[in-house]
CSV table of C-alpha atoms in Angstrom, one decimal:
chain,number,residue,atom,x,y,z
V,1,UNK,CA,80.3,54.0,31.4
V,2,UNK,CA,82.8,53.7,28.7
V,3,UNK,CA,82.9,57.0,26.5
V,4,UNK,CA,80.9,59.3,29.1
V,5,UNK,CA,81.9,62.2,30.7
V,6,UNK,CA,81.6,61.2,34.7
V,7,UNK,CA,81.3,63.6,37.5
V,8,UNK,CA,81.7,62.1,41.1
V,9,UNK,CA,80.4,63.3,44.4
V,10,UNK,CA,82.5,61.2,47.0
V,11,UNK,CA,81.9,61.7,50.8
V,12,UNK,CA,84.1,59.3,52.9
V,13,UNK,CA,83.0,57.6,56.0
V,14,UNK,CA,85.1,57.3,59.0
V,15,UNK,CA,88.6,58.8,60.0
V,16,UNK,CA,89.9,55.3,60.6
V,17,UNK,CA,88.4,54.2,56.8
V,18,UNK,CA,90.0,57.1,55.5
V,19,UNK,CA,93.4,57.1,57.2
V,20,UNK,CA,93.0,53.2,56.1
V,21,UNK,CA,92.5,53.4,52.6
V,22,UNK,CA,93.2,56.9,51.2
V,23,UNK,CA,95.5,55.9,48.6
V,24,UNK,CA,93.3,54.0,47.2
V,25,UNK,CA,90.3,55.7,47.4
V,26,UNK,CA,92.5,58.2,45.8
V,27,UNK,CA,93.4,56.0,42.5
V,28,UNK,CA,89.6,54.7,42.3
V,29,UNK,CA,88.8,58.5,42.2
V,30,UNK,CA,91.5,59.6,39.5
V,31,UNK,CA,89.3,57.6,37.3
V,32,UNK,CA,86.5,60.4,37.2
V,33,UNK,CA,86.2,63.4,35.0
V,34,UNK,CA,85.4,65.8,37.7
V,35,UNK,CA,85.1,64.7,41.5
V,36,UNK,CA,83.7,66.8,44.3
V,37,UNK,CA,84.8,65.6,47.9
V,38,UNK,CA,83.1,66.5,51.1
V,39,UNK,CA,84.3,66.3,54.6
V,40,UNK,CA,84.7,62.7,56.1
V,41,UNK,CA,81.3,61.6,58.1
V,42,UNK,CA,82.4,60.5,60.9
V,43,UNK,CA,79.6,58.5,62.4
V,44,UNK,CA,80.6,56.4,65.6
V,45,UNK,CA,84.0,58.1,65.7
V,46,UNK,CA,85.9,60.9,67.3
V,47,UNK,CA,88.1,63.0,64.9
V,48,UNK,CA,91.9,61.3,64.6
V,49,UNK,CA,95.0,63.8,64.4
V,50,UNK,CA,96.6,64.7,61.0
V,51,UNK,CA,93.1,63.2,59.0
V,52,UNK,CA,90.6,64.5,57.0
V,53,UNK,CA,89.8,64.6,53.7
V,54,UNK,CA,92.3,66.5,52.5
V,55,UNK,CA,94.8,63.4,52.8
V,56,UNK,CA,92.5,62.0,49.7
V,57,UNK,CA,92.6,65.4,48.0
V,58,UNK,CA,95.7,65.9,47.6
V,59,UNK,CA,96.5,62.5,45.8
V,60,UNK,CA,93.6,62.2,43.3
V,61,UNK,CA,95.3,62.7,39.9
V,62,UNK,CA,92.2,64.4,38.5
V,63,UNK,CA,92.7,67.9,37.4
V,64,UNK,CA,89.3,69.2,37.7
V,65,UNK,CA,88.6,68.8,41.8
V,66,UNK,CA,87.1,70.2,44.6
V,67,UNK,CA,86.3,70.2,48.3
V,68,UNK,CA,83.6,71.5,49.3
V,69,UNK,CA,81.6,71.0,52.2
V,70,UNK,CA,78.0,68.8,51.7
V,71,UNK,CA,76.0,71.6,51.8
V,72,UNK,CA,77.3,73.4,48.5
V,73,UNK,CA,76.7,70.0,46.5
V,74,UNK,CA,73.5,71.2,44.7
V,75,UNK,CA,74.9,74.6,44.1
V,76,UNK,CA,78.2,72.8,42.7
V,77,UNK,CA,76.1,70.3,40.6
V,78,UNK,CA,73.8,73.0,39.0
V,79,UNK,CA,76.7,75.0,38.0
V,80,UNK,CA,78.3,71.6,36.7
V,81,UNK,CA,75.9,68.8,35.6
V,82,UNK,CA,75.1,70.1,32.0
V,83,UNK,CA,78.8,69.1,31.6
V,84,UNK,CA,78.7,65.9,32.1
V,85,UNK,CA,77.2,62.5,31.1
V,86,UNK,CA,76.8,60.6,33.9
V,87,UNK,CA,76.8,62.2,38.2
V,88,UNK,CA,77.9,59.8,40.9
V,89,UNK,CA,77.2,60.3,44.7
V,90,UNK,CA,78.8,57.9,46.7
V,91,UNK,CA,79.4,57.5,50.3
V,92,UNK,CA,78.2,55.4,53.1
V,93,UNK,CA,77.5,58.5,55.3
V,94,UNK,CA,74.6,61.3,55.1
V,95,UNK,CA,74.9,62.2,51.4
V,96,UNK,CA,71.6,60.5,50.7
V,97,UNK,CA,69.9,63.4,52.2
V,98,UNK,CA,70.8,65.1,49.2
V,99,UNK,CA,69.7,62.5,46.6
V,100,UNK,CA,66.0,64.3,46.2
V,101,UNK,CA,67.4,67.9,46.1
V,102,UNK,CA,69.8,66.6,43.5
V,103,UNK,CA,66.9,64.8,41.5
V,104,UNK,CA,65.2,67.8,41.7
V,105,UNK,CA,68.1,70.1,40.2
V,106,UNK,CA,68.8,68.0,37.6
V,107,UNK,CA,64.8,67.8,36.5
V,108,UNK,CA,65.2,71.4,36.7
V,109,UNK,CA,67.6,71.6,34.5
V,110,UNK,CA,66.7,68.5,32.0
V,111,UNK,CA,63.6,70.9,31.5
V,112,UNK,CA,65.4,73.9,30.4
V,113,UNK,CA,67.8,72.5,28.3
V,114,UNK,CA,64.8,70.8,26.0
């Protein structure tokens, strides 16, 4: 989306995915505007020492973050989303169980700003 104004919601999945690949999950999310990060979903595995998503955090070059945990996203998005041109959720975890709650917030808002 050349020329927008992009807002990411990133959860990542798995502490060995995120040990793994945190710098680069890192760069890719420097690219963004605005990114909010939630907790790591750790589906099949246990917790691993010294990992979370904070190791991602603290590298992403973008000056406007936050982590939050996934149940502040709509309240974070309301308060953010008339900012921007384009909202990302991404994440291969439970983050779709916010997609209609988000679809409805941002109706919600589409309304009132017309």
């Amino acid at each position: 989306y050349p020329g927008k104004k992009i807002l990411g919601v990133f959860q990542p999945h798995l502490y060995s995915r995120t040990r793994d690949f945190a710098d680069g999950f890192a760069d890719s999310l420097s690219l963004l505007d605005e990114l909010i990060l939630l907790d790591i979903y750790p589906a099949r595995e246990q917790p691993i020492k010294g990992v979370s998503s904070e190791i991602i955090f603290k590298n992403v070059k973008t000056e406007k973050k936050i982590l939050i945990e996934k149940e502040q996203i709509v309240k974070e998005l309301e308060q953010k989303c008339k900012n921007y041109d384009v909202i990302l959720t991404m994440g291969a975890g439970n983050i779709d169980r916010y997609t209609e709650l988000i679809k409805s917030m941002l109706e919600r808002n589409f309304k009132n700003k017309t």
